[in-house]
Short mmCIF file of C-alpha atoms and ligand atoms in Angstrom, two decimals:
data_model
loop_
_atom_site.label_atom_id
_atom_site.label_comp_id
_atom_site.label_asym_id
_atom_site.label_seq_id
_atom_site.Cartn_x
_atom_site.Cartn_y
_atom_site.Cartn_z
CA UNK A 17 -48.28 45.89 10.45
CA UNK A 18 -50.42 45.79 13.58
CA UNK A 19 -52.40 47.85 16.05
CA UNK A 20 -51.06 48.00 19.62
CA UNK A 21 -53.60 48.55 22.37
CA UNK A 22 -53.47 48.36 26.12
CA UNK A 23 -57.02 47.20 26.71
CA UNK A 24 -58.44 44.27 24.87
CA UNK A 25 -60.19 42.23 27.54
CA UNK A 26 -63.47 41.00 26.10
CA UNK A 27 -66.41 38.94 27.22
CA UNK A 28 -68.65 39.18 30.26
CA UNK A 29 -67.66 37.27 33.37
CA UNK A 30 -64.33 36.25 31.87
CA UNK A 31 -62.21 39.20 32.95
CA UNK A 32 -59.12 37.35 31.79
CA UNK A 33 -59.96 36.68 28.12
CA UNK A 34 -57.82 38.61 25.64
CA UNK A 35 -58.07 38.56 21.85
CA UNK A 36 -54.69 40.00 20.99
CA UNK A 37 -51.14 38.66 21.08
CA UNK A 38 -48.58 39.88 23.59
CA UNK A 39 -45.40 41.03 21.85
CA UNK A 40 -42.66 43.27 23.27
CA UNK A 41 -44.97 44.23 26.13
CA UNK A 42 -47.86 45.32 23.86
CA UNK A 43 -51.20 43.71 23.03
CA UNK A 44 -51.19 43.55 19.25
CA UNK A 45 -53.16 42.29 16.25
CA UNK A 46 -52.82 42.67 12.51
CA UNK A 47 -56.38 42.64 11.22
CA UNK A 48 -56.26 38.95 10.24
CA UNK A 49 -58.12 36.66 12.62
CA UNK A 50 -58.65 33.01 13.48
CA UNK A 51 -61.88 32.00 15.24
CA UNK A 52 -61.93 29.81 18.33
CA UNK A 53 -64.91 27.65 19.25
CA UNK A 54 -66.34 25.94 22.30
CA UNK A 55 -65.98 22.17 21.70
CA UNK A 56 -69.15 21.46 23.68
CA UNK A 57 -71.42 23.67 21.58
CA UNK A 58 -69.45 24.53 18.44
CA UNK A 59 -70.22 28.19 19.14
CA UNK A 60 -67.52 30.74 18.27
CA UNK A 61 -66.24 32.14 21.56
CA UNK A 62 -63.70 34.61 20.26
CA UNK A 63 -60.89 35.20 17.83
CA UNK A 64 -57.10 35.50 17.86
CA UNK A 65 -54.69 37.26 15.52
CA UNK A 66 -53.18 35.31 12.63
CA UNK A 67 -49.60 36.53 12.92
CA UNK A 68 -46.55 35.23 11.06
CA UNK A 69 -42.80 35.42 10.83
CA UNK A 70 -42.33 39.22 11.05
CA UNK A 71 -44.21 39.43 14.35
CA UNK A 72 -42.48 36.30 15.65
CA UNK A 73 -39.12 37.82 14.81
CA UNK A 74 -40.11 40.97 16.71
CA UNK A 75 -41.04 38.86 19.73
CA UNK A 76 -37.73 36.98 19.66
CA UNK A 77 -35.78 40.25 19.44
CA UNK A 78 -37.75 41.72 22.36
CA UNK A 79 -37.14 38.63 24.46
CA UNK A 80 -33.40 38.63 23.78
CA UNK A 81 -33.25 42.31 24.73
CA UNK A 82 -35.25 41.91 27.95
CA UNK A 83 -33.29 38.82 28.94
CA UNK A 84 -30.11 40.80 29.49
CA UNK A 85 -31.58 42.50 32.57
CA UNK A 86 -33.62 39.48 33.70
CA UNK A 87 -30.67 37.05 33.71
CA UNK A 88 -28.58 39.54 35.69
CA UNK A 89 -31.13 39.76 38.50
CA UNK A 90 -30.45 37.64 41.60
CA UNK A 91 -32.41 34.39 41.69
CA UNK A 92 -34.40 35.48 44.73
CA UNK A 93 -35.59 38.57 42.83
CA UNK A 94 -36.82 36.35 40.00
CA UNK A 95 -38.40 34.06 42.57
CA UNK A 96 -40.51 36.87 44.04
CA UNK A 97 -42.10 37.49 40.64
CA UNK A 98 -42.72 33.79 40.01
CA UNK A 99 -44.45 33.48 43.38
CA UNK A 100 -46.56 36.53 42.50
CA UNK A 101 -47.69 34.86 39.28
CA UNK A 102 -48.73 31.80 41.26
CA UNK A 103 -50.70 33.95 43.70
CA UNK A 104 -52.49 35.85 40.93
CA UNK A 105 -53.39 32.58 39.18
CA UNK A 106 -54.83 31.23 42.41
CA UNK A 107 -56.79 34.44 43.01
CA UNK A 108 -58.25 34.22 39.48
CA UNK A 109 -58.73 30.47 39.52
CA UNK A 110 -62.48 30.60 38.88
CA UNK A 111 -62.20 32.94 35.88
CA UNK A 112 -59.23 31.04 34.46
CA UNK A 113 -60.97 27.69 34.92
CA UNK A 114 -64.16 28.95 33.26
CA UNK A 115 -62.11 30.22 30.32
CA UNK A 116 -60.19 26.93 30.09
CA UNK A 117 -63.39 24.87 30.09
CA UNK A 118 -64.96 27.19 27.51
CA UNK A 119 -62.12 26.69 25.02
CA UNK A 120 -61.01 23.12 25.82
CA UNK A 121 -64.17 21.45 27.12
CA UNK A 122 -62.95 19.64 30.25
CA UNK A 123 -65.22 19.56 33.32
CA UNK A 124 -64.90 22.67 35.48
CA UNK A 125 -63.59 20.69 38.42
CA UNK A 126 -60.76 19.34 36.24
CA UNK A 127 -60.11 22.85 34.92
CA UNK A 128 -59.76 24.20 38.46
CA UNK A 129 -57.39 21.33 39.19
CA UNK A 130 -55.34 22.21 36.13
CA UNK A 131 -55.08 25.87 37.15
CA UNK A 132 -53.80 24.83 40.58
CA UNK A 133 -51.37 22.36 38.96
CA UNK A 134 -50.24 25.07 36.51
CA UNK A 135 -49.69 27.60 39.31
CA UNK A 136 -47.70 25.04 41.32
CA UNK A 137 -44.88 25.16 38.75
CA UNK A 138 -44.30 28.85 39.54
CA UNK A 139 -44.21 28.07 43.26
CA UNK A 140 -41.85 25.14 42.73
CA UNK A 141 -39.42 26.83 40.32
CA UNK A 142 -39.48 30.07 42.30
CA UNK A 143 -37.76 28.03 45.00
CA UNK A 144 -35.60 25.95 42.64
CA UNK A 145 -34.22 29.18 41.10
CA UNK A 146 -32.39 29.77 44.37
CA UNK A 147 -30.81 26.30 44.29
CA UNK A 148 -29.24 26.33 40.82
CA UNK A 149 -25.92 25.55 42.46
CA UNK A 150 -22.67 25.45 40.51
CA UNK A 151 -19.63 23.37 41.48
CA UNK A 152 -16.06 23.75 42.72
CA UNK A 153 -14.00 20.74 41.58
CA UNK A 154 -10.67 19.73 43.15
CA UNK A 155 -8.01 20.74 40.61
CA UNK A 156 -6.28 18.14 38.48
CA UNK A 157 -3.04 20.12 38.79
CA UNK A 158 -1.54 22.13 41.67
CA UNK A 159 -1.99 25.44 39.90
CA UNK A 160 -5.53 24.86 38.64
CA UNK A 161 -8.82 25.84 40.24
CA UNK A 162 -11.88 24.34 38.55
CA UNK A 163 -15.43 25.72 38.68
CA UNK A 164 -18.77 24.97 37.02
CA UNK A 165 -21.27 27.79 36.49
CA UNK A 166 -24.92 27.33 35.58
CA UNK A 167 -26.17 30.00 33.17
CA UNK A 168 -29.48 30.47 31.31
CA UNK A 169 -29.58 28.72 27.94
CA UNK A 170 -31.00 31.82 26.19
CA UNK A 171 -34.27 32.71 24.42
CA UNK A 172 -36.62 29.71 24.42
CA UNK A 173 -39.26 29.09 21.76
CA UNK A 174 -42.12 27.10 23.26
CA UNK A 175 -44.91 25.31 21.41
CA UNK A 176 -47.76 23.75 23.37
CA UNK A 177 -50.83 21.52 22.81
CA UNK A 178 -54.55 22.07 23.43
CA UNK A 179 -55.28 19.38 26.01
CA UNK A 180 -53.82 21.21 29.02
CA UNK A 181 -53.96 24.88 27.96
CA UNK A 182 -52.48 26.13 31.23
CA UNK A 183 -50.21 23.46 32.71
CA UNK A 184 -48.30 22.63 29.51
CA UNK A 185 -47.35 26.30 29.27
CA UNK A 186 -46.37 26.90 32.90
CA UNK A 187 -44.39 23.62 33.00
CA UNK A 188 -42.08 25.41 30.55
CA UNK A 189 -42.49 29.09 31.42
CA UNK A 190 -41.79 28.72 35.16
CA UNK A 191 -38.40 26.95 34.86
CA UNK A 192 -37.39 29.13 31.91
CA UNK A 193 -38.02 32.33 33.89
CA UNK A 194 -36.45 30.81 37.02
CA UNK A 195 -33.28 30.04 35.04
CA UNK A 196 -33.14 33.61 33.69
CA UNK A 197 -34.36 32.86 30.15
CA UNK A 198 -36.75 34.74 27.89
CA UNK A 199 -39.55 32.96 26.05
CA UNK A 200 -41.72 33.25 22.94
CA UNK A 201 -44.72 30.93 23.13
CA UNK A 202 -46.96 29.65 20.37
CA UNK A 203 -49.95 28.01 22.08
CA UNK A 204 -52.38 25.72 20.29
CA UNK A 205 -54.71 27.62 18.00
CA UNK A 206 -57.52 25.55 19.53
CA UNK A 207 -56.99 26.85 23.07
CA UNK A 208 -55.16 30.19 22.91
CA UNK A 209 -57.11 32.22 25.46
CA UNK A 210 -55.65 30.57 28.55
CA UNK A 211 -52.16 31.28 27.22
CA UNK A 212 -53.01 34.95 26.62
CA UNK A 213 -54.53 35.18 30.09
CA UNK A 214 -51.30 33.82 31.59
CA UNK A 215 -49.36 36.46 29.63
CA UNK A 216 -51.58 39.15 31.15
CA UNK A 217 -50.99 37.78 34.64
CA UNK A 218 -47.22 37.53 34.10
CA UNK A 219 -47.20 41.15 32.94
CA UNK A 220 -49.19 42.22 36.00
CA UNK A 221 -46.85 40.25 38.29
CA UNK A 222 -43.86 42.20 37.03
CA UNK A 223 -42.26 40.02 34.36
CA UNK A 224 -40.25 42.59 32.37
CA UNK A 225 -41.98 43.71 29.17
CA UNK A 226 -40.70 41.82 26.15
CA UNK A 227 -39.30 38.90 28.14
CA UNK A 228 -42.37 36.65 27.71
CA UNK A 229 -44.28 36.86 24.43
CA UNK A 230 -47.28 34.97 23.02
CA UNK A 231 -47.80 34.75 19.27
CA UNK A 232 -50.69 33.04 17.49
CA UNK A 233 -51.07 32.26 13.81
CA UNK A 234 -49.85 29.78 11.22
CA UNK A 235 -48.05 27.09 13.23
CA UNK A 236 -45.62 26.05 10.50
CA UNK A 237 -44.69 29.67 9.71
CA UNK A 238 -44.14 30.65 13.33
CA UNK A 239 -42.29 27.38 13.89
CA UNK A 240 -40.01 28.07 10.94
CA UNK A 241 -38.98 31.40 12.49
CA UNK A 242 -38.32 29.64 15.78
CA UNK A 243 -36.11 27.07 14.03
CA UNK A 244 -34.22 29.50 11.79
CA UNK A 245 -33.72 32.49 14.07
CA UNK A 246 -30.23 32.25 15.62
CA UNK A 247 -31.37 34.16 18.72
CA UNK A 248 -33.55 31.17 19.66
CA UNK A 249 -31.29 28.81 21.60
CA UNK A 250 -33.84 26.18 22.60
CA UNK A 251 -37.09 24.68 21.35
CA UNK A 252 -39.38 23.35 24.09
CA UNK A 253 -42.23 21.39 22.52
CA UNK A 254 -45.17 19.48 23.88
CA UNK A 255 -47.40 17.74 21.42
CA UNK A 256 -47.59 14.81 19.03
CA UNK A 257 -44.61 12.67 18.17
CA UNK A 258 -45.15 13.48 14.49
CA UNK A 259 -44.72 17.22 15.03
CA UNK A 260 -41.92 16.64 17.53
CA UNK A 261 -40.06 14.72 14.83
CA UNK A 262 -40.46 17.63 12.39
CA UNK A 263 -39.13 20.10 14.94
CA UNK A 264 -36.20 17.84 15.80
CA UNK A 265 -35.28 17.67 12.13
CA UNK A 266 -35.59 21.46 11.81
CA UNK A 267 -33.54 22.11 14.93
CA UNK A 268 -30.65 20.11 13.51
CA UNK A 269 -29.62 22.85 11.06
CA UNK A 270 -28.48 25.12 13.88
CA UNK A 271 -28.16 22.51 16.66
CA UNK A 272 -30.82 24.11 18.81
CA UNK A 273 -31.36 22.50 22.19
CA UNK A 274 -34.55 20.51 22.49
CA UNK A 275 -37.06 19.46 25.10
CA UNK A 276 -39.68 17.16 23.61
CA UNK A 277 -42.77 15.98 25.49
CA UNK A 278 -44.50 13.78 22.95
CA UNK A 279 -47.15 11.12 22.48
CA UNK A 280 -47.99 8.23 24.75
CA UNK A 281 -49.64 4.80 24.69
CA UNK A 282 -49.76 3.86 28.36
CA UNK A 283 -50.25 0.20 29.31
CA UNK A 284 -52.28 -0.51 32.46
CA UNK A 285 -51.54 -3.96 33.90
CA UNK A 286 -53.63 -5.64 36.62
CA UNK A 287 -51.93 -8.69 38.13
CA UNK A 288 -54.02 -11.35 39.85
CA UNK A 289 -52.90 -10.34 43.35
CA UNK A 290 -54.11 -6.75 42.89
CA UNK A 291 -56.78 -5.02 44.96
CA UNK A 292 -59.43 -5.13 42.22
CA UNK A 293 -61.53 -2.23 43.53
CA UNK A 294 -58.45 -0.03 43.78
CA UNK A 295 -57.39 -1.10 40.29
CA UNK A 296 -60.78 -0.17 38.84
CA UNK A 297 -60.68 3.20 40.60
CA UNK A 298 -57.20 3.87 39.22
CA UNK A 299 -58.26 2.70 35.77
CA UNK A 300 -61.17 5.14 35.69
CA UNK A 301 -59.00 8.02 36.93
CA UNK A 302 -56.25 7.35 34.42
CA UNK A 303 -58.40 6.47 31.40
CA UNK A 304 -61.27 8.96 31.49
CA UNK A 305 -59.60 12.14 32.83
CA UNK A 306 -60.11 14.95 30.27
CA UNK A 307 -62.32 12.49 28.31
CA UNK A 308 -59.23 10.35 27.73
CA UNK A 309 -57.33 13.27 26.16
CA UNK A 310 -54.17 13.23 28.23
CA UNK A 311 -50.74 12.00 27.20
CA UNK A 312 -50.57 9.76 30.27
CA UNK A 313 -54.03 8.22 29.96
CA UNK A 314 -54.08 4.46 30.17
CA UNK A 315 -54.49 3.54 26.50
CA UNK A 316 -54.52 -0.27 26.75
CA UNK A 317 -55.35 -2.60 29.63
CA UNK A 318 -53.74 -5.99 30.34
CA UNK A 319 -55.72 -8.03 32.91
CA UNK A 320 -54.43 -11.36 34.22
CA UNK A 321 -56.67 -14.27 33.18
CA UNK A 322 -57.67 -15.37 36.70
CA UNK A 323 -59.34 -12.02 37.46
CA UNK A 324 -60.30 -10.96 33.92
CA UNK A 325 -64.06 -11.53 34.12
CA UNK A 326 -64.31 -9.99 37.60
CA UNK A 327 -62.38 -6.94 36.45
CA UNK A 328 -64.56 -6.53 33.34
CA UNK A 329 -67.69 -6.63 35.51
CA UNK A 330 -66.39 -4.11 38.06
CA UNK A 331 -65.00 -1.82 35.38
CA UNK A 332 -68.29 -1.86 33.45
CA UNK A 333 -70.18 -0.88 36.58
CA UNK A 334 -67.80 2.04 37.20
CA UNK A 335 -67.85 3.22 33.58
CA UNK A 336 -71.66 3.14 33.53
CA UNK A 337 -71.70 5.75 36.31
CA UNK A 338 -69.72 8.32 34.26
CA UNK A 339 -71.87 11.28 33.21
CA UNK A 340 -71.35 12.87 29.79
CA UNK A 341 -72.09 16.59 29.42
CA UNK A 342 -70.94 20.14 28.91
CA UNK A 343 -67.86 20.71 31.08
CA UNK A 344 -69.46 23.89 32.44
CA UNK A 345 -72.37 21.88 33.90
CA UNK A 346 -71.95 20.63 37.47
CA UNK A 347 -71.79 16.85 37.72
CA UNK A 348 -70.22 16.33 34.30
CA UNK A 349 -67.50 13.67 34.30
CA UNK A 350 -66.86 13.39 30.56
CA UNK A 351 -66.84 16.52 28.42
CA UNK A 352 -66.58 16.77 24.63
CA UNK A 353 -63.59 15.75 22.55
CA UNK A 354 -61.69 18.65 21.02
CA UNK A 355 -63.05 18.21 17.49
CA UNK A 356 -64.83 15.86 15.11
CA UNK A 357 -61.51 14.40 13.93
CA UNK A 358 -60.91 13.14 17.47
CA UNK A 359 -64.35 11.49 17.53
CA UNK A 360 -63.65 9.82 14.19
CA UNK A 361 -60.42 8.29 15.57
CA UNK A 362 -62.24 6.77 18.55
CA UNK A 363 -64.87 5.30 16.21
CA UNK A 364 -62.14 3.95 13.93
CA UNK A 365 -60.44 2.17 16.82
CA UNK A 366 -63.74 0.64 17.98
CA UNK A 367 -64.75 -0.49 14.50
CA UNK A 368 -61.31 -1.98 13.84
CA UNK A 369 -61.28 -3.89 17.15
CA UNK A 370 -64.87 -5.12 16.77
CA UNK A 371 -64.12 -6.18 13.21
CA UNK A 372 -61.24 -8.30 14.54
CA UNK A 373 -63.25 -10.00 17.31
CA UNK A 374 -63.37 -7.60 20.26
CA UNK A 375 -66.71 -7.22 22.06
CA UNK A 376 -68.26 -3.87 23.09
CA UNK A 377 -69.21 -4.20 26.77
CA UNK A 378 -70.41 -0.61 27.14
CA UNK A 379 -70.73 2.50 24.96
CA UNK A 380 -69.36 2.40 21.43
CA UNK A 381 -71.37 5.29 20.04
CA UNK A 382 -71.48 9.06 19.92
CA UNK A 383 -73.45 10.76 22.71
CA UNK A 384 -76.69 12.78 22.29
CA UNK A 385 -75.15 15.97 23.74
CA UNK A 386 -73.56 16.86 20.38
CA UNK A 387 -71.24 15.83 17.52
CA UNK A 388 -68.08 16.01 19.66
CA UNK A 389 -69.42 13.95 22.57
CA UNK A 390 -68.68 10.23 22.85
CA UNK A 391 -70.01 7.67 25.30
CA UNK A 392 -67.38 6.18 27.64
CA UNK A 393 -66.61 2.84 26.02
CA UNK A 394 -65.29 -0.50 27.27
CA UNK A 395 -64.06 -3.29 24.95
CA UNK A 396 -63.25 -6.86 26.04
CA UNK A 397 -61.47 -9.74 24.26
CA UNK A 398 -59.08 -7.26 22.64
CA UNK A 399 -56.17 -8.97 20.91
CA UNK A 400 -52.73 -7.90 19.59
CA UNK A 401 -52.99 -6.63 16.02
CA UNK A 402 -55.85 -4.23 16.75
CA UNK A 403 -55.14 -0.54 16.06
CA UNK A 404 -56.34 0.49 19.52
CA UNK A 405 -53.28 -1.19 21.05
CA UNK A 406 -50.77 0.40 18.70
CA UNK A 407 -52.07 3.97 18.40
CA UNK A 408 -52.80 6.66 20.98
CA UNK A 409 -56.61 6.81 21.00
CA UNK A 410 -56.93 10.10 22.90
CA UNK A 411 -60.56 9.43 23.75
CA UNK A 412 -62.84 7.69 26.31
CA UNK A 413 -62.13 4.14 25.10
CA UNK A 414 -60.76 1.33 27.32
CA UNK A 415 -59.65 -1.88 25.53
CA UNK A 416 -59.12 -4.92 27.82
CA UNK A 417 -56.63 -7.65 26.88
CA UNK A 418 -56.33 -10.94 28.82
CA UNK A 419 -52.88 -12.32 29.69
CA UNK A 420 -51.57 -15.42 31.51
CA UNK A 421 -47.89 -15.10 32.53
CA UNK A 422 -46.43 -11.94 34.09
CA UNK A 423 -43.70 -11.89 31.46
CA UNK A 424 -46.33 -11.83 28.69
CA UNK A 425 -47.86 -8.65 30.13
CA UNK A 426 -44.52 -6.88 30.37
CA UNK A 427 -43.58 -7.94 26.84
CA UNK A 428 -46.90 -6.63 25.48
CA UNK A 429 -46.52 -3.41 27.49
CA UNK A 430 -43.10 -2.83 25.93
CA UNK A 431 -44.26 -3.69 22.40
CA UNK A 432 -44.70 0.00 21.48
CA UNK A 433 -42.60 2.83 20.07
CA UNK A 434 -43.90 4.95 22.93
CA UNK A 435 -42.71 4.97 26.53
CA UNK A 436 -44.20 7.88 28.45
CA UNK A 437 -46.37 6.48 31.27
CA UNK A 438 -47.36 3.00 32.44
CA UNK A 439 -49.41 1.67 35.34
CA UNK A 440 -49.72 -1.60 37.19
CA UNK A 441 -51.53 -2.95 40.22
CA UNK A 442 -49.98 -5.74 42.30
CA UNK A 443 -49.16 -6.47 45.92
CA UNK A 444 -46.27 -8.93 45.84
CA UNK A 445 -43.05 -6.92 46.27
CA UNK A 446 -41.00 -9.17 44.00
CA UNK A 447 -43.62 -8.83 41.27
CA UNK A 448 -43.68 -5.04 41.78
CA UNK A 449 -39.92 -4.75 41.38
CA UNK A 450 -39.85 -7.04 38.33
CA UNK A 451 -42.51 -4.93 36.61
CA UNK A 452 -41.08 -1.57 37.73
CA UNK A 453 -37.65 -2.46 36.37
CA UNK A 454 -38.90 -4.28 33.28
CA UNK A 455 -41.40 -1.82 31.82
CA UNK A 456 -39.87 0.67 29.32
CA UNK A 457 -41.43 3.94 30.41
CA UNK A 458 -40.41 7.32 31.80
CA UNK A 459 -43.16 7.26 34.43
CA UNK A 460 -44.83 4.33 36.20
CA UNK A 461 -47.87 4.53 38.48
CA UNK A 462 -47.82 1.60 40.89
CA UNK A 463 -51.19 0.97 42.55
CA UNK A 464 -52.27 4.45 41.46
CA UNK A 465 -53.74 5.96 38.30
CA UNK A 466 -52.70 9.55 39.00
CA UNK A 467 -49.00 10.39 38.77
CA UNK A 468 -48.64 14.06 37.84
CA UNK A 469 -47.01 16.53 40.23
CA UNK A 470 -44.62 19.46 39.88
CA UNK A 471 -42.10 17.89 42.24
CA UNK A 472 -41.34 14.79 40.12
CA UNK A 473 -39.61 14.47 36.71
CA UNK A 474 -42.19 14.12 33.93
CA UNK A 475 -41.13 12.76 30.55
CA UNK A 476 -40.79 9.74 28.33
CA UNK A 477 -38.39 7.33 26.68
CA UNK A 478 -38.30 5.96 23.13
CA UNK A 479 -40.52 8.11 20.85
CA UNK A 480 -42.33 9.76 23.75
CA UNK A 481 -39.73 12.46 24.04
CA UNK A 482 -36.45 13.91 25.27
CA UNK A 483 -35.87 15.56 28.63
CA UNK A 484 -37.95 16.04 31.77
CA UNK A 485 -40.34 18.75 33.01
CA UNK A 486 -41.05 19.51 36.68
CA UNK A 487 -38.81 18.47 39.60
CA UNK A 488 -35.29 19.81 40.11
CA UNK A 489 -34.42 18.19 36.77
CA UNK A 490 -36.86 20.53 35.01
CA UNK A 491 -34.68 23.54 35.76
CA UNK A 492 -31.60 21.94 34.17
CA UNK A 493 -33.45 21.94 30.82
CA UNK A 494 -33.05 25.74 30.78
CA UNK A 495 -29.48 25.97 32.09
CA UNK A 496 -26.11 25.55 30.43
CA UNK A 497 -23.01 24.31 32.30
CA UNK A 498 -19.90 26.44 31.89
CA UNK A 499 -16.59 24.94 33.06
CA UNK A 500 -13.96 27.43 34.26
CA UNK A 501 -10.34 26.32 34.49
CA UNK A 502 -8.42 28.99 36.42
CA UNK A 503 -4.66 28.87 36.47
CA UNK A 504 -3.21 30.40 39.63
CA UNK A 505 0.47 31.32 40.14
N1 NAD B 163 -45.67 14.24 26.77
C1 NAD B 163 -46.41 15.22 27.23
O1 NAD B 163 -46.14 15.84 28.29
C2 NAD B 163 -47.64 15.63 26.48
C3 NAD B 163 -48.53 16.52 27.11
C4 NAD B 163 -49.69 16.89 26.40
C5 NAD B 163 -49.94 16.39 25.13
N2 NAD B 163 -49.03 15.54 24.56
C6 NAD B 163 -49.28 14.98 23.24
O2 NAD B 163 -49.78 16.01 22.37
C7 NAD B 163 -50.70 15.43 21.43
C8 NAD B 163 -52.01 16.19 21.46
O3 NAD B 163 -51.76 17.57 21.32
P1 NAD B 163 -51.95 18.33 19.90
O4 NAD B 163 -53.05 17.70 19.12
O5 NAD B 163 -52.01 19.78 20.19
O6 NAD B 163 -50.54 18.00 19.22
P2 NAD B 163 -49.95 18.62 17.86
O7 NAD B 163 -48.61 18.07 17.74
O8 NAD B 163 -50.93 18.47 16.76
O9 NAD B 163 -49.86 20.20 18.17
C9 NAD B 163 -49.08 20.65 19.24
C10 NAD B 163 -48.63 22.08 18.94
O10 NAD B 163 -47.78 22.06 17.81
C11 NAD B 163 -48.21 23.03 16.87
N3 NAD B 163 -47.79 22.61 15.55
C12 NAD B 163 -48.41 21.75 14.71
N4 NAD B 163 -47.69 21.59 13.58
C13 NAD B 163 -46.59 22.38 13.69
C14 NAD B 163 -45.46 22.68 12.88
N5 NAD B 163 -45.31 22.11 11.69
N6 NAD B 163 -44.52 23.56 13.35
C15 NAD B 163 -44.67 24.13 14.56
N7 NAD B 163 -45.72 23.89 15.39
C16 NAD B 163 -46.66 23.03 14.95
C17 NAD B 163 -49.70 23.12 17.09
O11 NAD B 163 -50.21 24.33 16.57
C18 NAD B 163 -49.77 23.04 18.60
O12 NAD B 163 -49.52 24.31 19.16
C19 NAD B 163 -50.88 13.98 21.85
O13 NAD B 163 -50.06 13.13 21.09
C20 NAD B 163 -50.40 13.98 23.29
O14 NAD B 163 -49.94 12.70 23.71
C21 NAD B 163 -47.90 15.14 25.21
O1 LIG B 164 -51.44 15.37 28.64
C1 LIG B 164 -50.38 15.43 29.19
C2 LIG B 164 -50.22 16.06 30.53
O2 LIG B 164 -48.84 16.12 30.82
C3 LIG B 164 -51.01 15.29 31.52
S1 LIG B 164 -50.74 15.77 33.16
O3 LIG B 164 -51.60 16.94 33.40
O4 LIG B 164 -49.33 16.13 33.35
O5 LIG B 164 -51.12 14.61 33.96
#
């Protein structure tokens, strides 16, 4: 069925790239391959095995077996290994970042930032593992003693997206291991090498063989095994709402637990008492990070009428300074989009808005660096009814809407089936509280465009997902509560 080999590191300079899957502690392939390309150049940079249900089943069995020992270890013993993973990631940050940029396209500086962010989850949950406290509850009867234990949920099947090839994995793997769980991961077929590199580091750090597995291949086939295999107790998914909905439907047949980190459509509101320069800085940071390909990117901007023209002018000046290029080149701010389909969606949103009366202030076209590059674009006079306000663009496009009354902005912000992140800039404390309490979102950046950290709960409401990742809440996603009612004579 496959060939197991201990050494499969390929490529010069990237001493972390592996082209085989990690199953039951072995590096394996089956002779069927899927190519992976560099989004900046289109060049093939490697290949990964195209595995299916039999190999996925083998991985699940191995994880269930290894979990028996892992869950029985004291939390501080698990913590030592998690901290070691973090250290190894930090030591290999340059190689990991180069690999991440090669397969995903983001600027190297952002890739280094993602590796540090990804490693931070192992540091954080290594500590949280030791604080998974249970409870002793005063008995409801004289002869009863009541206790609550926290125990690992079981083998977790994880499925992750391409836009953060490291952090979206470790935001699941770290708490799962901290809780005592095993995991089988299917990374995105577009950015598999970072996942395989993390598997190699986890193995080197001492994660028991078979506990953590990485399978690549047909997503629907691997996903079907995840959903139908009774040994899988939880599905942890990060990706589009459409796929999340499919997995939720599939999980229903055996009531598998779910964590869903799904799509976003973040509003970015600038009230007329805001610090305009700070608001523009935050807008650039939130909108154009990863070329606009993050789930928490500002997707639509609502600017109060009294400052609208001034904001447009300042924003245009800032956007004009963004440099498009290969993420591996120093000085690049905006790398390529992941594929041509992503470019087509950005163009569709621009054409739809312009066709309905919006004006292109800056950009609006592809970039000369290649078919997947797009110029950072700014639209003004955007109105409700344009696709760019309803759909997640996932590209370097900022549409600016004018509003008059505060309540209008909050109503427009909430007019979406999504509710992951939102942002607003204001200085009046009453206005801040009204907006913070009124906006339907799991995360709100107030006078900042950057909100992500391992210490805070990350997740959305409405169709942006279920559950939270990071923070002390992130560990609970991988723990079950067991209530003990002890009768004493
Ligand atoms: N909320 C968050 O934390 C968060 C973080 C990152 C990305 N996202 C969202 O992810 C999306 C972009 O990522 P993407 O394009 O990789 O999303 P996607 O849903 O297309 O793919 C995500 C993962 O699901 C897999 N997949 C696809 N179809 C499947 C199926 N039928 N069964 C099992 N697995 C399947 C893919 O192979 C990939 O590994 C955006 O909507 C973005 O907002 C959300
Ligand atoms: O794309 C979604 C990620 O969760 C963004 S972040 O790295 O957490 O900000």
